[in-house]
Short mmCIF file of C-alpha atoms and ligand atoms in Angstrom, two decimals:
data_model
loop_
_atom_site.label_atom_id
_atom_site.label_comp_id
_atom_site.label_asym_id
_atom_site.label_seq_id
_atom_site.Cartn_x
_atom_site.Cartn_y
_atom_site.Cartn_z
CA MET A 573 -73.29 26.03 161.28
CA ASN A 574 -73.51 22.42 160.10
CA ALA A 575 -72.42 22.38 156.47
CA ARG A 576 -74.65 19.39 155.76
CA MET A 577 -77.77 21.09 157.10
CA PRO A 578 -80.36 21.37 154.28
CA THR A 579 -80.58 24.83 152.74
CA SER A 580 -84.11 25.43 153.97
CA ALA A 581 -83.17 24.55 157.56
CA ARG A 582 -80.11 26.85 157.37
CA HIS A 583 -82.38 29.60 156.11
CA VAL A 584 -84.83 29.10 158.98
CA SER A 585 -82.12 29.19 161.63
CA LEU A 586 -80.62 32.30 160.03
CA VAL A 587 -83.97 34.05 160.08
CA MET A 588 -84.43 33.01 163.72
CA GLY A 589 -80.99 34.36 164.58
CA VAL A 590 -81.80 37.68 163.02
CA THR A 591 -85.17 37.81 164.78
CA ILE A 592 -83.58 37.12 168.16
CA LEU A 593 -80.96 39.80 167.51
CA ALA A 594 -83.62 42.28 166.49
CA LEU A 595 -85.59 41.55 169.64
CA ALA A 596 -82.51 41.93 171.81
CA ARG A 597 -81.68 45.38 170.42
CA PRO A 598 -83.56 48.43 171.63
CA THR A 599 -86.20 49.12 168.97
CA VAL A 600 -85.20 52.75 168.75
CA LEU A 601 -81.85 51.81 167.19
CA VAL A 602 -83.47 49.52 164.65
CA ALA A 603 -85.84 52.32 163.63
CA ASP A 604 -83.07 54.92 163.55
CA GLY A 605 -80.50 53.22 161.36
CA PRO A 606 -76.95 52.17 162.16
CA PRO A 607 -75.49 52.80 165.63
CA PRO A 608 -73.11 55.77 166.06
CA LYS A 609 -69.89 53.75 165.80
CA ALA A 610 -70.54 53.30 162.08
CA TYR A 611 -69.87 57.00 161.40
CA PRO A 612 -66.50 58.38 160.25
CA ALA A 613 -64.58 59.43 163.38
CA LEU A 614 -64.22 63.07 164.38
CA GLY A 615 -60.62 64.25 164.26
CA PRO A 616 -58.19 66.85 162.98
CA LEU A 617 -58.33 67.80 159.31
CA PRO A 618 -55.82 65.93 157.14
CA ALA A 619 -52.60 67.87 156.57
CA VAL A 620 -52.73 69.76 153.28
CA PRO A 621 -49.62 70.29 151.18
CA ALA A 622 -48.39 73.89 151.60
CA ARG A 623 -49.59 76.05 148.72
CA ASP A 624 -47.15 78.04 146.61
CA ALA A 625 -46.90 81.33 148.55
CA SER A 626 -46.62 83.57 145.51
CA LEU A 627 -49.66 81.99 143.81
CA VAL A 628 -51.65 82.40 147.05
CA GLU A 629 -50.56 86.04 147.11
CA MET A 630 -51.85 86.56 143.57
CA GLY A 631 -55.14 84.93 144.65
CA ARG A 632 -55.35 87.21 147.69
CA ARG A 633 -55.04 90.27 145.46
CA LEU A 634 -57.74 89.04 143.08
CA PHE A 635 -59.95 88.20 146.06
CA PHE A 636 -59.99 91.85 147.14
CA ASP A 637 -60.09 93.28 143.63
CA PRO A 638 -63.46 94.73 142.56
CA ARG A 639 -62.22 95.07 139.00
CA ILE A 640 -62.96 91.37 138.46
CA SER A 641 -66.69 92.10 138.81
CA GLY A 642 -68.71 93.50 135.90
CA ASP A 643 -69.15 97.01 137.27
CA ALA A 644 -65.82 96.96 139.15
CA GLY A 645 -67.90 97.58 142.28
CA LEU A 646 -67.71 94.40 144.36
CA SER A 647 -65.07 91.79 145.11
CA CYS A 648 -65.18 88.29 146.61
CA ALA A 649 -64.26 89.96 149.91
CA THR A 650 -67.39 92.14 149.79
CA CYS A 651 -69.45 89.06 150.64
CA HIS A 652 -66.78 86.71 152.03
CA ASP A 653 -65.18 89.26 154.35
CA PRO A 654 -61.98 87.92 155.96
CA ALA A 655 -62.69 90.12 159.01
CA GLN A 656 -66.07 88.34 159.43
CA GLY A 657 -64.94 84.72 159.12
CA PHE A 658 -65.09 84.97 155.29
CA THR A 659 -68.85 85.50 155.56
CA ARG A 660 -70.90 88.67 155.67
CA GLN A 661 -72.73 89.25 158.93
CA LYS A 662 -73.07 93.01 158.97
CA ASN A 663 -73.75 95.43 156.17
CA ALA A 664 -71.98 98.76 155.68
CA GLU A 665 -74.21 100.37 158.33
CA GLY A 666 -73.35 97.63 160.82
CA LYS A 667 -76.82 96.03 160.63
CA PRO A 668 -76.95 92.21 160.94
CA MET A 669 -77.40 90.35 157.65
CA GLN A 670 -79.12 86.98 157.56
CA LEU A 671 -79.13 86.93 153.77
CA SER A 672 -76.41 87.83 151.33
CA ASP A 673 -76.33 90.86 149.09
CA ALA A 674 -75.81 90.38 145.39
CA TYR A 675 -74.77 92.23 142.27
CA PRO A 676 -76.33 95.71 142.18
CA GLY A 677 -79.97 95.53 141.07
CA ILE A 678 -80.78 92.21 142.75
CA ARG A 679 -80.50 90.61 146.21
CA TYR A 680 -79.74 87.04 147.21
CA PHE A 681 -81.93 84.61 149.14
CA ARG A 682 -79.32 82.70 151.17
CA ASN A 683 -76.70 83.34 153.83
CA THR A 684 -73.06 83.65 152.71
CA PRO A 685 -71.11 80.52 153.70
CA THR A 686 -67.57 80.76 155.08
CA LEU A 687 -64.66 79.92 152.77
CA ILE A 688 -62.48 78.62 155.60
CA ASN A 689 -61.87 74.89 154.92
CA THR A 690 -64.13 75.02 151.87
CA ALA A 691 -61.47 73.22 149.82
CA PHE A 692 -62.23 70.06 151.83
CA LYS A 693 -65.60 69.86 150.07
CA ALA A 694 -63.62 68.39 147.17
CA ASN A 695 -63.86 65.16 149.18
CA PHE A 696 -67.66 65.06 149.00
CA PRO A 697 -68.34 62.27 146.53
CA ASP A 698 -71.97 63.04 145.70
CA VAL A 699 -72.50 66.79 145.79
CA GLY A 700 -70.84 70.06 144.82
CA TRP A 701 -70.45 73.34 146.71
CA GLY A 702 -73.15 75.72 147.94
CA TRP A 703 -75.91 75.14 150.51
CA ASP A 704 -77.76 72.94 148.02
CA GLY A 705 -74.70 71.32 146.45
CA ARG A 706 -75.41 72.79 143.01
CA MET A 707 -72.22 74.81 142.62
CA GLY A 708 -69.70 72.95 140.48
CA ALA A 709 -67.81 69.68 140.77
CA ASN A 710 -64.49 71.31 141.65
CA LEU A 711 -63.40 74.58 143.24
CA ASN A 712 -62.20 76.03 139.93
CA ASP A 713 -65.72 75.64 138.48
CA VAL A 714 -67.20 77.27 141.56
CA VAL A 715 -64.90 80.27 141.17
CA ARG A 716 -65.86 80.61 137.52
CA ASP A 717 -69.53 80.39 138.47
CA GLN A 718 -69.19 83.06 141.17
CA LEU A 719 -67.40 85.35 138.72
CA THR A 720 -69.78 84.93 135.80
CA GLU A 721 -73.09 84.47 137.65
CA THR A 722 -75.06 87.64 136.85
CA MET A 723 -76.44 87.80 140.38
CA ILE A 724 -73.00 87.59 141.99
CA MET A 725 -70.17 89.28 140.06
CA ASN A 726 -71.55 89.43 136.53
CA MET A 727 -68.09 89.21 134.97
CA ASP A 728 -67.09 88.10 131.50
CA MET A 729 -64.00 85.88 131.36
CA ARG A 730 -62.56 87.78 128.37
CA LEU A 731 -62.98 91.07 130.21
CA MET A 732 -61.35 89.56 133.28
CA HIS A 733 -58.15 88.74 131.47
CA GLU A 734 -58.11 92.13 129.75
CA ARG A 735 -58.42 93.87 133.10
CA MET A 736 -55.67 91.71 134.59
CA LYS A 737 -53.41 92.43 131.63
CA GLN A 738 -53.85 96.17 132.14
CA ASP A 739 -52.49 96.07 135.67
CA PRO A 740 -48.68 95.91 135.91
CA VAL A 741 -48.93 94.09 139.26
CA TYR A 742 -50.86 91.17 137.71
CA VAL A 743 -48.60 91.18 134.67
CA SER A 744 -45.61 90.58 136.90
CA MET A 745 -47.50 88.08 139.10
CA CYS A 746 -48.49 86.05 136.02
CA GLN A 747 -44.90 86.10 134.79
CA GLU A 748 -43.68 84.92 138.16
CA ASN A 749 -46.29 82.18 138.68
CA PHE A 750 -46.95 81.00 135.14
CA GLY A 751 -44.01 82.30 133.14
CA GLY A 752 -46.37 84.08 130.73
CA GLU A 753 -49.28 86.41 130.19
CA CYS A 754 -52.33 86.70 132.37
CA SER A 755 -55.48 84.81 131.50
CA SER A 756 -58.77 84.40 133.34
CA GLY A 757 -57.89 80.71 133.83
CA ARG A 758 -54.64 81.68 135.57
CA GLY A 759 -56.59 84.12 137.69
CA ARG A 760 -58.97 81.34 138.72
CA LYS A 761 -56.07 79.03 139.60
CA ALA A 762 -54.70 81.73 141.90
CA LEU A 763 -58.09 82.20 143.56
CA VAL A 764 -58.35 78.44 144.13
CA ALA A 765 -54.85 78.35 145.67
CA PHE A 766 -55.85 81.24 147.92
CA MET A 767 -58.94 79.40 149.14
CA GLU A 768 -56.96 76.20 149.66
CA SER A 769 -54.74 78.16 152.03
CA LEU A 770 -57.71 79.01 154.30
CA VAL A 771 -57.54 76.14 156.77
CA SER A 772 -58.33 75.89 160.49
CA THR A 773 -55.24 76.11 162.66
CA ASP A 774 -55.34 75.75 166.42
CA ALA A 775 -58.89 74.87 167.45
CA PRO A 776 -58.95 73.48 171.02
CA PHE A 777 -60.59 70.34 169.59
CA ASP A 778 -57.52 69.77 167.35
CA THR A 779 -54.92 70.68 169.95
CA GLY A 780 -56.56 68.39 172.52
CA GLU A 781 -57.38 71.24 174.89
CA LEU A 782 -61.09 70.71 175.44
CA SER A 783 -62.57 72.27 178.59
CA ASP A 784 -64.56 69.96 180.86
CA ALA A 785 -67.80 71.41 179.50
CA ALA A 786 -66.63 70.87 175.90
CA SER A 787 -65.62 67.26 176.69
CA ARG A 788 -69.07 66.58 178.10
CA GLY A 789 -70.49 68.30 175.01
CA ARG A 790 -68.48 65.97 172.78
CA ALA A 791 -69.94 62.93 174.53
CA LEU A 792 -73.43 64.30 173.91
CA PHE A 793 -72.55 65.13 170.28
CA GLU A 794 -71.48 61.54 169.66
CA GLY A 795 -74.12 60.00 171.93
CA LYS A 796 -77.45 61.22 173.23
CA ALA A 797 -77.74 64.25 170.90
CA GLY A 798 -76.83 62.18 167.81
CA CYS A 799 -75.23 65.09 165.93
CA ILE A 800 -72.52 62.74 164.61
CA ARG A 801 -75.05 61.01 162.42
CA CYS A 802 -74.71 63.87 159.94
CA HIS A 803 -71.83 66.02 161.22
CA ASN A 804 -69.04 63.44 161.13
CA GLY A 805 -65.42 62.99 160.01
CA PRO A 806 -62.72 65.68 160.32
CA TYR A 807 -64.85 68.22 158.39
CA PHE A 808 -67.89 67.55 160.61
CA SER A 809 -70.06 66.80 157.61
CA ASP A 810 -71.20 63.67 155.79
CA GLY A 811 -71.48 65.69 152.55
CA GLU A 812 -75.09 64.58 152.14
CA PRO A 813 -78.39 66.46 151.87
CA HIS A 814 -80.87 66.26 154.78
CA ASN A 815 -84.06 68.04 155.70
CA THR A 816 -83.75 69.46 159.20
CA GLY A 817 -86.87 71.64 158.79
CA VAL A 818 -85.20 75.03 159.16
CA PRO A 819 -88.05 77.58 158.89
CA GLU A 820 -88.20 79.81 155.81
CA ASN A 821 -86.69 83.27 156.09
CA LEU A 822 -89.72 85.37 155.17
CA ASP A 823 -87.53 88.26 153.98
CA VAL A 824 -87.03 86.17 150.85
CA PHE A 825 -90.72 86.67 150.10
CA ARG A 826 -91.19 90.16 151.56
CA ASP A 827 -88.33 91.67 149.59
CA PRO A 828 -89.19 91.64 145.87
CA LEU A 829 -85.50 91.64 144.87
CA ARG A 830 -84.71 88.56 146.96
CA HIS A 831 -87.89 86.90 145.71
CA ILE A 832 -86.81 87.50 142.10
CA GLY A 833 -83.37 86.13 142.97
CA LEU A 834 -84.88 82.87 144.23
CA ARG A 835 -87.24 82.57 141.23
CA ALA A 836 -84.37 83.19 138.80
CA VAL A 837 -82.21 80.44 140.32
CA LEU A 838 -85.15 78.00 140.38
CA SER A 839 -86.02 78.57 136.74
CA ASN A 840 -82.38 78.66 135.57
CA HIS A 841 -81.99 75.18 137.05
CA GLY A 842 -85.11 73.82 135.41
CA VAL A 843 -87.01 73.29 138.66
CA PRO A 844 -90.47 72.04 137.74
CA LYS A 845 -93.16 74.69 138.29
CA ALA A 846 -90.49 77.22 139.22
CA ASP A 847 -93.06 79.95 139.77
CA ILE A 848 -95.27 78.23 142.34
CA TRP A 849 -92.79 77.27 145.07
CA ARG A 850 -93.26 79.29 148.23
CA ARG A 851 -90.08 77.98 149.80
CA ASP A 852 -86.40 77.41 149.19
CA VAL A 853 -86.45 73.92 147.65
CA GLY A 854 -82.79 73.16 148.53
CA TYR A 855 -81.29 69.99 147.02
CA PHE A 856 -84.44 69.36 144.95
CA LEU A 857 -82.97 71.99 142.65
CA VAL A 858 -80.20 69.52 141.84
CA SER A 859 -81.95 66.14 141.97
CA LYS A 860 -85.51 67.08 140.87
CA ASP A 861 -86.64 64.29 143.21
CA TYR A 862 -89.62 65.48 145.24
CA GLY A 863 -88.31 63.60 148.29
CA ASP A 864 -85.41 66.08 148.36
CA VAL A 865 -87.45 69.28 148.73
CA GLY A 866 -86.07 71.23 151.71
CA LYS A 867 -82.83 69.23 152.01
CA PHE A 868 -79.54 71.10 152.37
CA ILE A 869 -75.99 69.74 152.41
CA THR A 870 -74.72 69.22 155.97
CA PRO A 871 -72.39 72.17 156.60
CA THR A 872 -69.08 71.95 158.45
CA LEU A 873 -69.13 72.91 162.13
CA ARG A 874 -65.62 74.32 162.13
CA GLU A 875 -65.10 78.07 162.76
CA LEU A 876 -68.73 78.61 163.86
CA VAL A 877 -67.64 81.20 166.43
CA ARG A 878 -66.99 83.61 163.55
CA THR A 879 -69.74 82.70 161.10
CA ALA A 880 -73.09 83.54 162.77
CA PRO A 881 -75.93 83.70 161.82
CA TYR A 882 -76.52 80.05 160.99
CA MET A 883 -78.32 77.83 158.48
CA HIS A 884 -78.82 78.37 154.72
CA ASN A 885 -80.96 81.42 155.39
CA GLY A 886 -79.39 82.77 158.57
CA VAL A 887 -82.57 82.39 160.66
CA LEU A 888 -80.77 81.11 163.78
CA GLY A 889 -78.67 83.82 165.37
CA THR A 890 -76.65 81.99 168.03
CA LEU A 891 -75.29 78.52 168.75
CA ALA A 892 -77.60 78.33 171.77
CA GLU A 893 -80.54 78.83 169.38
CA VAL A 894 -79.20 76.09 167.10
CA VAL A 895 -78.91 73.63 169.99
CA GLU A 896 -82.41 74.57 171.18
CA PHE A 897 -83.67 73.95 167.63
CA TYR A 898 -82.23 70.41 167.66
CA ASP A 899 -83.46 69.81 171.20
CA GLN A 900 -86.98 70.33 169.83
CA GLY A 901 -86.28 67.62 167.23
CA GLY A 902 -85.52 70.12 164.44
CA GLY A 903 -88.19 72.12 162.61
CA HIS A 904 -91.50 71.17 161.06
CA ASP A 905 -91.37 69.58 157.66
CA ASP A 906 -92.41 66.38 156.00
CA PRO A 907 -90.46 64.22 155.53
CA LEU A 908 -88.08 65.48 158.20
CA ALA A 909 -84.71 63.67 158.48
CA TYR A 910 -85.40 60.44 160.39
CA GLU A 911 -82.35 61.11 162.59
CA LEU A 912 -84.06 64.06 164.27
CA LYS A 913 -86.09 63.46 167.44
CA PRO A 914 -86.71 65.69 170.48
CA LEU A 915 -83.58 65.22 172.58
CA GLY A 916 -84.73 66.12 176.09
CA LEU A 917 -81.47 67.93 176.89
CA SER A 918 -81.13 69.68 180.25
CA GLU A 919 -79.96 73.32 180.32
CA ASN A 920 -76.50 72.17 181.39
CA GLU A 921 -76.34 69.68 178.56
CA GLU A 922 -77.33 72.37 176.07
CA SER A 923 -74.56 74.66 177.25
CA ASP A 924 -72.05 71.77 177.19
CA LEU A 925 -72.97 71.12 173.58
CA VAL A 926 -72.47 74.82 172.76
CA ALA A 927 -69.05 74.67 174.48
CA PHE A 928 -68.11 71.73 172.26
CA LEU A 929 -69.24 73.56 169.11
CA GLU A 930 -67.15 76.56 170.16
CA SER A 931 -64.10 74.34 170.63
CA LEU A 932 -64.10 73.65 166.88
CA SER A 933 -63.01 77.22 166.05
CA SER A 934 -59.35 78.20 165.73
CA ARG A 935 -58.03 80.31 168.63
CA THR A 936 -56.03 82.38 166.14
CA PRO A 937 -58.60 83.68 163.67
CA VAL A 938 -58.12 82.35 160.13
CA THR A 939 -57.97 85.62 158.24
CA VAL A 940 -55.83 87.71 155.89
CA ASP A 941 -55.00 91.39 155.60
CA PRO A 942 -56.88 93.31 152.93
CA VAL A 943 -55.06 94.35 149.76
CA GLU A 944 -55.38 98.00 148.77
CA ILE A 945 -56.40 98.12 145.14
CA PRO A 946 -55.63 101.44 143.44
CA GLU A 947 -58.78 103.03 142.09
CA THR A 948 -57.11 104.12 138.92
CA TYR A 949 -54.44 102.17 137.13
CA GLU A 950 -52.29 102.92 134.14
CA PRO A 951 -53.02 100.86 131.05
CA ILE A 952 -49.65 99.49 130.02
CA GLU A 953 -47.82 99.86 126.74
CA ASP A 954 -44.55 98.03 126.83
CA TRP A 955 -44.26 96.45 130.23
CA LEU A 956 -41.74 93.58 130.25
CA GLY A 957 -41.31 94.26 126.53
CA VAL A 958 -44.02 91.75 125.62
CA HIS A 959 -46.17 94.05 123.48
CA ASN A 960 -43.63 95.38 120.96
C1 HEC B 1604 -72.60 89.06 146.22
C2 HEC B 1604 -72.01 88.23 147.25
C3 HEC B 1604 -70.95 87.24 146.87
C4 HEC B 1604 -69.80 87.47 146.12
C5 HEC B 1604 -69.36 88.77 145.50
C6 HEC B 1604 -69.11 86.21 146.07
N1 HEC B 1604 -69.79 85.24 146.76
FE1 HEC B 1604 -69.22 83.34 147.00
N2 HEC B 1604 -71.01 82.89 147.80
C7 HEC B 1604 -72.01 83.80 148.09
C8 HEC B 1604 -73.20 83.10 148.51
C9 HEC B 1604 -74.52 83.74 148.93
C10 HEC B 1604 -72.92 81.73 148.43
C11 HEC B 1604 -73.87 80.57 148.69
C12 HEC B 1604 -74.69 80.31 147.43
C13 HEC B 1604 -75.77 79.26 147.58
O1 HEC B 1604 -75.57 78.26 148.27
O2 HEC B 1604 -76.85 79.44 146.97
C14 HEC B 1604 -71.51 81.63 148.01
C15 HEC B 1604 -70.81 80.44 147.87
C16 HEC B 1604 -69.46 80.35 147.56
C17 HEC B 1604 -68.67 79.15 147.61
C18 HEC B 1604 -69.15 77.77 148.07
C19 HEC B 1604 -68.82 77.63 149.55
C20 HEC B 1604 -69.20 76.30 150.14
O3 HEC B 1604 -68.53 75.88 151.11
O4 HEC B 1604 -70.11 75.63 149.66
C21 HEC B 1604 -67.39 79.48 147.23
C22 HEC B 1604 -66.19 78.54 147.14
C23 HEC B 1604 -67.39 80.88 146.92
N3 HEC B 1604 -68.66 81.39 147.15
C24 HEC B 1604 -66.28 81.58 146.49
C25 HEC B 1604 -66.35 82.90 146.02
C26 HEC B 1604 -65.28 83.56 145.32
C27 HEC B 1604 -63.90 82.99 145.04
C28 HEC B 1604 -65.74 84.80 144.97
C29 HEC B 1604 -65.03 85.86 144.13
C30 HEC B 1604 -64.63 85.40 142.82
C31 HEC B 1604 -67.10 84.90 145.50
N4 HEC B 1604 -67.44 83.72 146.11
C32 HEC B 1604 -67.90 86.03 145.40
C33 HEC B 1604 -71.90 85.18 147.98
C34 HEC B 1604 -70.93 85.82 147.24
C1 HEC B 1605 -80.12 64.79 159.90
C2 HEC B 1605 -78.76 65.28 159.83
C3 HEC B 1605 -78.30 66.25 160.90
C4 HEC B 1605 -78.24 66.03 162.26
C5 HEC B 1605 -78.59 64.78 163.04
C6 HEC B 1605 -77.72 67.26 162.83
N1 HEC B 1605 -77.48 68.17 161.86
FE1 HEC B 1605 -76.79 70.06 162.11
N2 HEC B 1605 -77.15 70.46 160.15
C7 HEC B 1605 -77.61 69.56 159.22
C8 HEC B 1605 -77.96 70.26 158.02
C9 HEC B 1605 -78.50 69.64 156.74
C10 HEC B 1605 -77.73 71.62 158.26
C11 HEC B 1605 -78.01 72.79 157.30
C12 HEC B 1605 -79.50 73.09 157.35
C13 HEC B 1605 -79.90 74.34 156.64
O1 HEC B 1605 -79.06 75.18 156.34
O2 HEC B 1605 -81.09 74.51 156.38
C14 HEC B 1605 -77.19 71.71 159.62
C15 HEC B 1605 -76.77 72.88 160.21
C16 HEC B 1605 -76.19 72.96 161.47
C17 HEC B 1605 -75.55 74.14 162.02
C18 HEC B 1605 -75.39 75.48 161.30
C19 HEC B 1605 -74.06 75.58 160.61
C20 HEC B 1605 -73.90 76.83 159.79
O3 HEC B 1605 -72.76 77.12 159.37
O4 HEC B 1605 -74.88 77.54 159.53
C21 HEC B 1605 -75.10 73.80 163.27
C22 HEC B 1605 -74.36 74.70 164.23
C23 HEC B 1605 -75.48 72.42 163.50
N3 HEC B 1605 -76.13 71.94 162.39
C24 HEC B 1605 -75.21 71.72 164.66
C25 HEC B 1605 -75.77 70.47 164.93
C26 HEC B 1605 -75.80 69.87 166.25
C27 HEC B 1605 -75.21 70.48 167.50
C28 HEC B 1605 -76.46 68.68 166.12
C29 HEC B 1605 -76.83 67.71 167.20
C30 HEC B 1605 -77.70 68.25 168.24
C31 HEC B 1605 -76.82 68.54 164.72
N4 HEC B 1605 -76.41 69.64 164.04
C32 HEC B 1605 -77.50 67.46 164.18
C33 HEC B 1605 -77.74 68.20 159.41
C34 HEC B 1605 -77.83 67.60 160.66
#
């Protein structure tokens, strides 16, 4: 542009340039925000430094140990079962579970998320863990919350270290890993290390072995179906809250114990008018901004093959149902995420998209063997000579 052109003339020609550009672009893109190439590229997860094996081992033991819950009746693995993709899909009678259990006396109102790759949520700049992003700013906080939350494990941190100190196995594990006595903080560090070791391994997407159907599905994911607008980057999530209009799971309102669970969390978090909401408010619980009612943090799409049912309340049972849901333009809510529109996918396109989603799960299941915890244990007197 001519440097000597008067400012007003420069302004006019700039505005004209923008207008011409806007006219040349398909209006749908202007209305829908930036074009897909602006999104963080899909790809393998960044390599994580290998965790200290003996600390991970201590974490694995704690993970299966019911003694770190208040009534010594449930462990992390009760809800995040390694044999069920670190989620809970079936109860003890083998019945499907859309919603999580909770500490005896209460029931929860959301689905249990997987812990595989959960450590990568540390990279989310704006939100914490949990479906609504309310759970802690780092994984150590989340572990403390899960342990002490009355609805989950109802544990007291002082009791936790006492119980660890009474078990010779933990006493020696704490000596080995920390060169000293057990404390609840050391227990939490071990649990964090354990979770950091739960990372996807050989998903066909990462090993470059996509089937033809999955390759076509990827093109749809990044193109016509627009999934990449929210599920992007190596973790397949933008770490942001969106309202996709997932219908309420009415069991939350039919079952008085789940209903009380929801009410308790709403009022504990200072949600305005906690007793009138007839829905899961999602991220509103964190932001208290009415525009955020019904938003949930975009979840990862890795390991989906082992983590059905889907969504914060488990209402969609299969990946085909999820794709059908998006094909309809998501659910019914206002304001619904602007990215969602009916997609007009053919049946073949829907199954290609499912094939792509399936390709994001490791071929070798990410799991661990259970640890047998003795039901009785000997309180110790002079183990390692530290007490006398
Ligand atoms: C009674 C069932 C139950 C138990 C026991 C339990 N959890 Fe959870 N966990 C859940 C549910 C349900 C959520 C989702 C909560 C929400 O979003 O409202 C969750 C969320 C989490 C998250 C966040 C995951 C993510 O990606 O956002 C982590 C991490 C976690 N739990 C770790 C643990 C650990 C470690 C233990 C043991 C100390 C544990 N949990 C015990 C049910 C349970
Ligand atoms: C507007 C952002 C957005 C777009 C676009 C989007 N998603 Fe989602 N997705 C989300 C959010 C948010 C959730 C969680 C909603 C909830 O739990 O209520 C989710 C959940 C899911 C789940 C369930 C994961 C689980 O662990 O339960 C799958 C699968 C999924 N999306 C696949 C897709 C596919 C395939 C597309 C493209 C057709 C797509 N998404 C487009 C934001 C989006």
